[in-house]
CSV table of C-alpha atoms and ligand atoms in Angstrom, one decimal:
chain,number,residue,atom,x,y,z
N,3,UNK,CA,23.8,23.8,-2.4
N,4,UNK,CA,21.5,24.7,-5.1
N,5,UNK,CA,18.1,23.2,-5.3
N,6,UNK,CA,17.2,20.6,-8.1
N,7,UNK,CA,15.4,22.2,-11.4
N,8,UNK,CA,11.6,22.7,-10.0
N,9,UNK,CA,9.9,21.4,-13.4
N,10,UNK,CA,6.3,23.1,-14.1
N,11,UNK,CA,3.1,21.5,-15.5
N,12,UNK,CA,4.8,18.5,-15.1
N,13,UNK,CA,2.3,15.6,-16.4
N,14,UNK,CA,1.2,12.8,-13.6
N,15,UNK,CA,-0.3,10.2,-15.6
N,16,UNK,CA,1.8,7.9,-16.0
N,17,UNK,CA,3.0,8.5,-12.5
N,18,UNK,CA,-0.1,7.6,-10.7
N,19,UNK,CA,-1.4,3.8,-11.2
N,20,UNK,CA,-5.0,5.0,-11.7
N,21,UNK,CA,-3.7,6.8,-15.0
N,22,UNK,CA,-5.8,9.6,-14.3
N,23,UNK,CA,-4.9,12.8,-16.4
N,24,UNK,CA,-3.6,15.7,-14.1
N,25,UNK,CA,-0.2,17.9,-13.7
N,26,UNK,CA,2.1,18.9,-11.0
N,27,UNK,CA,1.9,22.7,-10.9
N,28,UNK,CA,5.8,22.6,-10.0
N,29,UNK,CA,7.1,19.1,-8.9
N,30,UNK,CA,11.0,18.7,-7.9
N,31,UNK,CA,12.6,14.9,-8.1
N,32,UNK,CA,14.3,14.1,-5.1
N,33,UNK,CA,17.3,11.6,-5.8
N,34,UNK,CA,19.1,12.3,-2.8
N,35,UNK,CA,18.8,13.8,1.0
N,36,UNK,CA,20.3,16.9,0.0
N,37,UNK,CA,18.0,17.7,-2.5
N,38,UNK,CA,15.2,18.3,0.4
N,39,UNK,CA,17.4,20.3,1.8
N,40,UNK,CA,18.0,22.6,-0.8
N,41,UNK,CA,14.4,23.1,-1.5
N,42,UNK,CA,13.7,24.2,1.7
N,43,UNK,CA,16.9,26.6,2.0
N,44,UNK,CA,14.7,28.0,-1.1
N,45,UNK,CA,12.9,30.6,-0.2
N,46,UNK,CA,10.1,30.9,-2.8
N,47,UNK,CA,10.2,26.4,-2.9
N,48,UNK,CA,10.5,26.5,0.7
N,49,UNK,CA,7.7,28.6,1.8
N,50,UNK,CA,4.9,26.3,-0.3
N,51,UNK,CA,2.8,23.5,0.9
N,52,UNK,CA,4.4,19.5,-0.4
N,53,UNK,CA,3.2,17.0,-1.1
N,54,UNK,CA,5.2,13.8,-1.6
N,55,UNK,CA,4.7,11.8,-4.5
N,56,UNK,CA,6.3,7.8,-4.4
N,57,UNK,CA,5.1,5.1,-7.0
N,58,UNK,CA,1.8,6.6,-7.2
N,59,UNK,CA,-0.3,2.8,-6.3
N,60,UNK,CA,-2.6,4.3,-3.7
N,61,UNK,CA,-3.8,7.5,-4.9
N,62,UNK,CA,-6.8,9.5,-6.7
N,63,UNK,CA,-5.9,12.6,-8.3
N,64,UNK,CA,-9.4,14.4,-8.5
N,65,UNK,CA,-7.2,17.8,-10.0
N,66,UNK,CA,-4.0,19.2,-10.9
N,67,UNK,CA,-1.8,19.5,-7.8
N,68,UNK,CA,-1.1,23.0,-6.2
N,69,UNK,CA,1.1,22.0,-3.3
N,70,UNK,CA,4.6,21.5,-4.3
N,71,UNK,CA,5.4,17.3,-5.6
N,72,UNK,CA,8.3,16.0,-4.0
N,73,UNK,CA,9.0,13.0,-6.7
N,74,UNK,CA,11.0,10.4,-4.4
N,75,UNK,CA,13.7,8.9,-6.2
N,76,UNK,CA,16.1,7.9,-3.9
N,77,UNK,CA,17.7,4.9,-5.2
N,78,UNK,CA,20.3,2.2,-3.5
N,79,UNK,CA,20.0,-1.3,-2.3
N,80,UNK,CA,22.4,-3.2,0.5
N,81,UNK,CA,23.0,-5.7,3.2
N,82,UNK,CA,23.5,-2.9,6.7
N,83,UNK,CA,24.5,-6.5,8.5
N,84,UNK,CA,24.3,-10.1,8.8
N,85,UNK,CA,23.5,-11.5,12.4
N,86,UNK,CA,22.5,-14.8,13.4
N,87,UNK,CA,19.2,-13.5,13.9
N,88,UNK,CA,18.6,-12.0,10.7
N,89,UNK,CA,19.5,-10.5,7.8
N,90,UNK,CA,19.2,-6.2,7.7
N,91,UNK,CA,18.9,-5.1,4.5
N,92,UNK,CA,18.4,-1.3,3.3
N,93,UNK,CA,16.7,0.2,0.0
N,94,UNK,CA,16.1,3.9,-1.0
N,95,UNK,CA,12.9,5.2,-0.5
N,96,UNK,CA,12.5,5.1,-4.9
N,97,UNK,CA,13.0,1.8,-5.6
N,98,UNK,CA,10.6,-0.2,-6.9
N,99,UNK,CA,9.0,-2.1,-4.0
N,100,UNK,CA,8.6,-6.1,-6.1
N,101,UNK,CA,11.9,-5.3,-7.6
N,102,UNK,CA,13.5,-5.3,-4.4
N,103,UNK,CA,11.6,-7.9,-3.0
N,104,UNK,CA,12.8,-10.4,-6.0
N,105,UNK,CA,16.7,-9.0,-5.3
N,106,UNK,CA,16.4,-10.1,-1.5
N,107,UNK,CA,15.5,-13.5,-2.3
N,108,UNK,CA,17.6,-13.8,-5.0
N,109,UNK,CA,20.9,-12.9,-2.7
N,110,UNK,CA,19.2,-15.9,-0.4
N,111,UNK,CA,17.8,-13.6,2.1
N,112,UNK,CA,14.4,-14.4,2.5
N,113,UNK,CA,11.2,-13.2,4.6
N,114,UNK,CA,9.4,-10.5,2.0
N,115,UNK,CA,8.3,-13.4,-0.3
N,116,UNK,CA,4.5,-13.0,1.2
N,117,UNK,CA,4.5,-9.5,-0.1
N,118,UNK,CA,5.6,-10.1,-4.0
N,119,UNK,CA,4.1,-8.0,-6.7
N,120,UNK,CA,2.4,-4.9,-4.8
N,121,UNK,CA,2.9,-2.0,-6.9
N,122,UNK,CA,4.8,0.9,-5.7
N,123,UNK,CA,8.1,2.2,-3.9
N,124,UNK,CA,10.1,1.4,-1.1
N,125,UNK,CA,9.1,4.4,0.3
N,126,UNK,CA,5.6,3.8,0.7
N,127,UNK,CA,5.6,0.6,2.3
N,128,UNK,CA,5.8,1.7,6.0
N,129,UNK,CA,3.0,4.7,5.0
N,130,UNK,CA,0.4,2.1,4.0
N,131,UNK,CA,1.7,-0.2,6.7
N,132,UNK,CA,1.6,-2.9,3.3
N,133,UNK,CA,0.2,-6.7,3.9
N,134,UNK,CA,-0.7,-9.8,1.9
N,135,UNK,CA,-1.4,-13.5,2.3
N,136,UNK,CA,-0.7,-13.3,6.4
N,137,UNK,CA,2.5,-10.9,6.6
N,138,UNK,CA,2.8,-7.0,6.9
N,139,UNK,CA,5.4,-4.7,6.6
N,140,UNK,CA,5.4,-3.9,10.7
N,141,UNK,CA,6.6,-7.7,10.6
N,142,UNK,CA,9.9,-7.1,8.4
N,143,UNK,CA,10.3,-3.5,9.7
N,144,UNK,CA,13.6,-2.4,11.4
N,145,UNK,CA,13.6,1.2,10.7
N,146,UNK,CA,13.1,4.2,8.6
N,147,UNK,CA,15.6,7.2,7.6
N,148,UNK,CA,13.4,10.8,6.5
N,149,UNK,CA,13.8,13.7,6.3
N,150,UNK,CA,11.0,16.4,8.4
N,151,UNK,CA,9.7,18.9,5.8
N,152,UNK,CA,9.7,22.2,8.3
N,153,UNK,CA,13.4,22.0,9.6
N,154,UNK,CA,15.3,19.9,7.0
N,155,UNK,CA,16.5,17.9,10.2
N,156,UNK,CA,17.2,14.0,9.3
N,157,UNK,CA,15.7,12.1,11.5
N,158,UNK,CA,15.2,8.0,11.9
N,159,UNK,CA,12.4,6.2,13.3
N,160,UNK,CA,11.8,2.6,14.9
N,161,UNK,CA,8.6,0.2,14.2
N,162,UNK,CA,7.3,1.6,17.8
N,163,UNK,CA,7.7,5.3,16.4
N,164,UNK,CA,6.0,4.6,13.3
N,165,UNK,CA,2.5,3.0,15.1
N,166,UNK,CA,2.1,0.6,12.9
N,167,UNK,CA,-1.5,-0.4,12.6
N,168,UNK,CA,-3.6,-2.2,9.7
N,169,UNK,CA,-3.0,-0.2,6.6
N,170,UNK,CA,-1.9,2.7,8.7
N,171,UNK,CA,1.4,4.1,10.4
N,172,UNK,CA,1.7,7.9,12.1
N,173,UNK,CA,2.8,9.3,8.4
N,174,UNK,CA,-1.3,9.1,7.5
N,175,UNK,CA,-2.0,10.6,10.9
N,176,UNK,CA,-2.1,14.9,10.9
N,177,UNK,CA,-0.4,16.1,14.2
N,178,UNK,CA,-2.9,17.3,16.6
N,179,UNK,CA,-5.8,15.6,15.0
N,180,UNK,CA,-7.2,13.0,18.1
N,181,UNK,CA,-4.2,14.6,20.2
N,182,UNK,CA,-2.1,12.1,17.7
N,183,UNK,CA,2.0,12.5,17.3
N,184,UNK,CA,1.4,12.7,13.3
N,185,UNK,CA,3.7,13.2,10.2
N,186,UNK,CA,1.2,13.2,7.5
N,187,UNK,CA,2.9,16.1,5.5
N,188,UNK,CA,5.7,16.8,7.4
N,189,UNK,CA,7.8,13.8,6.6
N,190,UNK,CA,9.7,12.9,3.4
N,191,UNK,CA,11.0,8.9,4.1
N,192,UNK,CA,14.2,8.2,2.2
N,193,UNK,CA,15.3,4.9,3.1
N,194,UNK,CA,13.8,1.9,4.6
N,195,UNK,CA,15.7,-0.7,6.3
N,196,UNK,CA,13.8,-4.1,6.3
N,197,UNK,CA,14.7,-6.9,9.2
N,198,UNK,CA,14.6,-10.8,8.2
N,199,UNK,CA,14.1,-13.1,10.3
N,200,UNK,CA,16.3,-16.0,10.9
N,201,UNK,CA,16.1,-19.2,10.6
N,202,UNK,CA,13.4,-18.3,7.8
N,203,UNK,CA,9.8,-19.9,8.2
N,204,UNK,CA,7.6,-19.8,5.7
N,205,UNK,CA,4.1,-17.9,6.5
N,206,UNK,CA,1.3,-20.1,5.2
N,207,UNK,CA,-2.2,-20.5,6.4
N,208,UNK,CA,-4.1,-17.9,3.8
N,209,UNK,CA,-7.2,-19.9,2.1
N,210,UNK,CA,-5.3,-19.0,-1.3
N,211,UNK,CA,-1.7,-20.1,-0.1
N,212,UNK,CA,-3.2,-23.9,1.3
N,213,UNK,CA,-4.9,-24.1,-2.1
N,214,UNK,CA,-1.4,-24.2,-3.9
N,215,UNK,CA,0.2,-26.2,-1.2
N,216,UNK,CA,-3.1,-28.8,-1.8
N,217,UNK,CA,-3.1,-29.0,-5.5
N,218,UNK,CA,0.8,-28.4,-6.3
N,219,UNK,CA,1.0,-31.4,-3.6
N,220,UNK,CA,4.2,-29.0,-2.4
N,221,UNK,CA,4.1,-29.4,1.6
N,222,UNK,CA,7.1,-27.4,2.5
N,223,UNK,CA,7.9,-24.6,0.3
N,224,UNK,CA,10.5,-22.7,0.1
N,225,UNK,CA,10.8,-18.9,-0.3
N,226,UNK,CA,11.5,-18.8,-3.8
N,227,UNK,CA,8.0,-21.2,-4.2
N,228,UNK,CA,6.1,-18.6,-2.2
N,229,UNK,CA,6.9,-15.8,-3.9
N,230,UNK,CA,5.9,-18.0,-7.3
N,231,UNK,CA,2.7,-18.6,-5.7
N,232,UNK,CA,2.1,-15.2,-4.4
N,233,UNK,CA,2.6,-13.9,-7.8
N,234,UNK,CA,0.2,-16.5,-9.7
N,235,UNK,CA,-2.6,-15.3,-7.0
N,236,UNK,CA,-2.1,-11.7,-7.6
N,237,UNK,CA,-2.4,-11.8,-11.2
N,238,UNK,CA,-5.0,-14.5,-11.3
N,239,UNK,CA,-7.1,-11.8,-9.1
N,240,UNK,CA,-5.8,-8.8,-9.4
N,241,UNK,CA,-6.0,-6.7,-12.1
N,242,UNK,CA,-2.2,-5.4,-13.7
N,243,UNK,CA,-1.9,-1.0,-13.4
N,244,UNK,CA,0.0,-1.5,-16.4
N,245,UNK,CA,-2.8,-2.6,-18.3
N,246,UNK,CA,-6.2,-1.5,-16.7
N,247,UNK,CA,-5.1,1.5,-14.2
N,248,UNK,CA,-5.9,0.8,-10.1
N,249,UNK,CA,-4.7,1.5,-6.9
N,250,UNK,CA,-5.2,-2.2,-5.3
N,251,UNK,CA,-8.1,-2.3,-2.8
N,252,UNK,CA,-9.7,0.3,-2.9
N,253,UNK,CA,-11.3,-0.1,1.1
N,254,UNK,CA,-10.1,-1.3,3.8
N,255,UNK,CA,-11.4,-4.4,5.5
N,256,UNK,CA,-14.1,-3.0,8.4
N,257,UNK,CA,-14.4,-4.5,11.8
N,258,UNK,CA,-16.8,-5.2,13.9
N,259,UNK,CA,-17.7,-6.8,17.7
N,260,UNK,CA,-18.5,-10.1,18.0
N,261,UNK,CA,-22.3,-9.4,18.7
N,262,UNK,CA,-22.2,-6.8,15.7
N,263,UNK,CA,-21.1,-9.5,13.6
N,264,UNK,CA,-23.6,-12.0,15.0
N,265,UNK,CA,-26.5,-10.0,14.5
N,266,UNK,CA,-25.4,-9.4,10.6
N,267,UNK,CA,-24.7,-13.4,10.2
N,268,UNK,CA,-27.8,-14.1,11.4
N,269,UNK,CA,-29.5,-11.4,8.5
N,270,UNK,CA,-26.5,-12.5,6.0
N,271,UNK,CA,-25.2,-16.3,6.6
N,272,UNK,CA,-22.6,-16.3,4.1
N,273,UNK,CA,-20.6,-13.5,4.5
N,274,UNK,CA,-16.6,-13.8,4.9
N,275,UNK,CA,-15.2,-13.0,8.1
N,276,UNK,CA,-12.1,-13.9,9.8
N,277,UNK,CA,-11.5,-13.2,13.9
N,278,UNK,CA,-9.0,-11.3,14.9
N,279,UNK,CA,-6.2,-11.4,17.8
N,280,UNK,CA,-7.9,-8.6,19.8
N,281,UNK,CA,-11.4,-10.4,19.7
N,282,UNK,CA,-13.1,-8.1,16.7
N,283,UNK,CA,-14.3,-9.6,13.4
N,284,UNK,CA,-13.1,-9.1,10.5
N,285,UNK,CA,-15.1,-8.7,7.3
N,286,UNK,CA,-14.1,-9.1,3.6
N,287,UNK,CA,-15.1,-5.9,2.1
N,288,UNK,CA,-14.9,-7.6,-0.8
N,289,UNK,CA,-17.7,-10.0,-0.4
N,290,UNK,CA,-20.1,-6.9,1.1
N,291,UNK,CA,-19.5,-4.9,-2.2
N,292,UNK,CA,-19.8,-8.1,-4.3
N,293,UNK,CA,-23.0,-8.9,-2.3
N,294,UNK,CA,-24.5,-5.8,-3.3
N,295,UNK,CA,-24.1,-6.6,-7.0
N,296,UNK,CA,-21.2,-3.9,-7.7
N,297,UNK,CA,-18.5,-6.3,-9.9
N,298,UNK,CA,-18.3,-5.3,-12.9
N,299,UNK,CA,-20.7,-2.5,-12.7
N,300,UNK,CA,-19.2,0.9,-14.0
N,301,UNK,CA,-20.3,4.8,-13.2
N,302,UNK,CA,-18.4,6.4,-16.3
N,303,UNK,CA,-15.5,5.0,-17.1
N,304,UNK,CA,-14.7,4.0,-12.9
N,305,UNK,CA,-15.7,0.2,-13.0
N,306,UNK,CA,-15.8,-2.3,-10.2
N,307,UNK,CA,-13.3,-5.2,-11.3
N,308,UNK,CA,-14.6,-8.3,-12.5
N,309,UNK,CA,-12.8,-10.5,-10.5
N,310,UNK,CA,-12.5,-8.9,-7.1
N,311,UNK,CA,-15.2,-6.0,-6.2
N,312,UNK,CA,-13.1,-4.5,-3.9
N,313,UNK,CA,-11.0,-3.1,-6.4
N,314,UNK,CA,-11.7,-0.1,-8.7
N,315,UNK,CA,-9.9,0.3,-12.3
N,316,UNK,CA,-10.0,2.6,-14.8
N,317,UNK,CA,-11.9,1.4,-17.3
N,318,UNK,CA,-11.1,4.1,-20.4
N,319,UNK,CA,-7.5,3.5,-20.1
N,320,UNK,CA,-4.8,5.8,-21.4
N,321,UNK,CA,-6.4,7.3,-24.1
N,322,UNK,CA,-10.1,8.2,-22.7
N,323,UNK,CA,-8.6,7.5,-18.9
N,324,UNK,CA,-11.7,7.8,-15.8
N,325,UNK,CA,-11.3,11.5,-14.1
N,326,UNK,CA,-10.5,11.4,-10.2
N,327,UNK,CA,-14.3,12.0,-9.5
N,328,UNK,CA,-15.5,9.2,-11.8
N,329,UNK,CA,-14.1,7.4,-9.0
N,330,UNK,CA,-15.0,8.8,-6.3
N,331,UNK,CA,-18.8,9.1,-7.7
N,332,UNK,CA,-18.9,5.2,-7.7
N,333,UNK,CA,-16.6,5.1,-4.4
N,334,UNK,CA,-19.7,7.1,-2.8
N,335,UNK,CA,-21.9,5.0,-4.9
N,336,UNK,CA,-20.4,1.8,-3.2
N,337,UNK,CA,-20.5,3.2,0.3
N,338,UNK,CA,-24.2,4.0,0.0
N,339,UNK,CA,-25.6,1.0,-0.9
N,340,UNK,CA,-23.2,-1.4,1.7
N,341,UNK,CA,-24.0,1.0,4.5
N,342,UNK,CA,-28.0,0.4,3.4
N,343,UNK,CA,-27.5,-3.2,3.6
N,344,UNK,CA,-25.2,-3.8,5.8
N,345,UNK,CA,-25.3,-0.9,8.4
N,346,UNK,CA,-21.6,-1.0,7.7
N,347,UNK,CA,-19.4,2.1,6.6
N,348,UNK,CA,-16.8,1.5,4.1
N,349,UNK,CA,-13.6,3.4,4.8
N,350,UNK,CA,-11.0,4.2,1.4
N,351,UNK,CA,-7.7,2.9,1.5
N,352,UNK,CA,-6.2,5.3,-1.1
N,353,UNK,CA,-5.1,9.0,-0.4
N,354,UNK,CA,-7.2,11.1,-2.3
N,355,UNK,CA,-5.3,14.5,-3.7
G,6,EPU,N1,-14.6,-11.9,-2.0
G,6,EPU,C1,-15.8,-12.1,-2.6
G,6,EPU,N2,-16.1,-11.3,-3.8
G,6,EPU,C2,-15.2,-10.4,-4.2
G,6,EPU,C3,-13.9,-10.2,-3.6
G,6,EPU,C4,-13.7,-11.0,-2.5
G,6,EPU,O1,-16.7,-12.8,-2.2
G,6,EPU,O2,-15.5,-9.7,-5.2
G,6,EPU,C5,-14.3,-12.8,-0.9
G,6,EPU,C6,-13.2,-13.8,-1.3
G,6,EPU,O3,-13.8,-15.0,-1.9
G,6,EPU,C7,-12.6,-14.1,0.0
G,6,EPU,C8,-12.7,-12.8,0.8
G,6,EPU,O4,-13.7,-12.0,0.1
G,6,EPU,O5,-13.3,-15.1,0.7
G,6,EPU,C9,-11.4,-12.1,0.8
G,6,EPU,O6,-10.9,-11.8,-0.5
G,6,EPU,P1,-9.3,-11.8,-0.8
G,6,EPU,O7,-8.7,-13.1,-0.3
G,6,EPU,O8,-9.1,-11.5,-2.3
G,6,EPU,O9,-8.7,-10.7,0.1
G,6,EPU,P2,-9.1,-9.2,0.4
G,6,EPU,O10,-9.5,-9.2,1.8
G,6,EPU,O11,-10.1,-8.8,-0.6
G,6,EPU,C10,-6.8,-8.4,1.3
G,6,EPU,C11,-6.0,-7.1,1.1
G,6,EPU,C12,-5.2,-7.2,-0.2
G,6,EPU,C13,-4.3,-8.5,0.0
G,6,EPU,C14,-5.2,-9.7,0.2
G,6,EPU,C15,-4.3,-10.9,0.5
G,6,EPU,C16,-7.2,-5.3,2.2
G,6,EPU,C17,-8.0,-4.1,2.0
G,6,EPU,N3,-6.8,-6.0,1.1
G,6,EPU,O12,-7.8,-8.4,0.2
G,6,EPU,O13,-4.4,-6.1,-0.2
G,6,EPU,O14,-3.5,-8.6,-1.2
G,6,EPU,O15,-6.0,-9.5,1.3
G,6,EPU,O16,-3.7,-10.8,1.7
G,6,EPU,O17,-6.8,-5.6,3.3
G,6,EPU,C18,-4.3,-3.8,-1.1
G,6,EPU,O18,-4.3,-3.5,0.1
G,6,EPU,O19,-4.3,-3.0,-2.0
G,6,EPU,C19,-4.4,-5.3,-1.4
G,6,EPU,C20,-4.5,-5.8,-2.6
């Protein structure tokens, strides 16, 4: 078994959304299991600290990359089984995550319709914990095939053994850290298997989704119309990596208790907030950041989008691209001025390398 061809200097710009200029001292692609295997029966690949690389949607390079890049590329899409409860589908860990999101509904198995058109792989999805318009990945999750980066060992994990939580599963938690069970680092995923539900019910009741429903006079949509909408949302809001490099939201929506919350109404009437199950509010971090005048402000060429301030872009695209601390400058920038308003502290949703 001989490891695949470690490539050196290799250049991550186009493999990060951001399109921030940096290189992979050494990265290896990973198209199958037994390619993480044979890096770590590798002695001089084996001994040096990884760092796994997917579609590259929710990251900041602020350097070039010493640990060793494990490029996921695991391909392969397929039905595991049909029951009359749902339909269990697996993809590799590489593919791209809309792509497979189109193929599912297009074999008529529906249920990832909600989460149309966020950028990145397969393999990222239970990392990130993924959500949109009122569904998350925990609620299509059956289970995960990776591979642990120390001993080689395959293992598989259930929706329980990932903790699933908002934008966050154990593969962002570092073992020992708050006596945590984490596999941030030790982990490579490979494959995801995704459960949908049957009989499919369409998940509406997001402000943006009821505003289709109300002006395309469409009452009952199906899955295929959901995914239409979903997409005309996202790039009516959101801005396109392809064209003007991000990595989504850039924090994630804070929380507060209910008399937290009613002591910053009372200061700030308007602000968005949504309760959630557990009692907690919910605010739009959008909407703070926007309140604080930050849309389409810039701090060298990191810029607050336009048309949603909670999303940084890279406003000197390829050619003059923003550096990894241009954003975090305005990311810190950001921070300040809603924790001076708002008492609140923004917390990043991207991984920053
Ligand atoms: N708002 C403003 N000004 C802004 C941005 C937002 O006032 O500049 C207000 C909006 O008017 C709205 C509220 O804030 O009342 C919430 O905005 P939006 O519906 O756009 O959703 P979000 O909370 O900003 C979250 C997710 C998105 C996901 C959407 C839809 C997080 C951090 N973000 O955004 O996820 O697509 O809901 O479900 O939870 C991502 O994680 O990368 C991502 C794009």
């Amino acid at each position: 078994m001989s490891a695949p061809l470690p490539l050196s200097s290799f250049p991550l710009q186009t493999h990060n959304s951001f399109g921030i200029v940096a290189k992979a001292h050494t990265l290896v692609r990973v198209a199958h299991e037994a390619d993480v295997q044979a890096v770590l029966a590798d002695p001089a690949l084996a001994a040096r600290p990884k760092f796994v690389l997917g579609g590259g949607s929710n990251i900041v390079l602020t350097g070039d990359v010493k640990p060793l890049v494990l490029k996921v590329e695991v391909m392969g899409r397929r039905l595991i089984h049909e029951t009359p409860k749902a339909w269990i589908v697996e993809a590799g860990a590489g593919e791209n995550w809309h792509a497979v999101v189109a193929w599912t509904l297009a074999q008529g198995w529906p249920g990832l319709e909600n989460l149309a058109l966020i950028p990145g792989s397969v393999g990222a999805s239970p990392v990130q914990n993924i959500g949109a318009y009122g569904v998350e990945l925990q609620d299509r999750f059956e289970s995960l095939h990776a591979i642990d980066l120390v001993t080689g060992q395959a293992f598989t994990l259930n929706a329980a053994q990932c903790a699933f939580g908002y934008r966050d599963s154990v593969f962002k938690h570092t073992a020992g850290q708050d006596g945590d069970f984490g596999l941030a680092g030790r982990a490579l995923i490979t494959r995801v298997r995704f459960r949908l539900p049957k009989p499919w019910k369409a998940v509406l009741g997001y402000a943006d989704l009821e505003r289709k429903r109300a002006d395309t006079g469409i009452d009952q949509p199906d899955a295929q119309q959901i995914f239409d909408w979903v997409c005309a949302i996202r790039r009516a809001k959101l801005p396109d990596p392809a064209t003007l490099g991000n990595a989504g939201s850039f924090f994630k929506n804070p929380t507060v208790s209910p008399d937290q919350c009613a002591d910053i109404i009372a200061r700030e009437p308007g602000i968005v907030h949504y309760p959630m199950p557990n009692g907690d509010i919910k605010l739009a971090a959008g909407w703070l950041i926007d309140a604080c005048g930050w849309k389409g402000k810039s701090i060298g060429n990191a810029g607050v989008y336009d048309k949603q301030a909670l999303v940084l872009v890279n406003r000197g695209g390829a050619a003059n691209p923003v550096t990894g601390g241009e954003v975090m400058t305005l990311a810190r920038a950001i921070q300040t001025s809603v924790y001076e308003r708002f008492g609140i502290r923004l917390e990043p949703e991207p991984v920053v390398v």
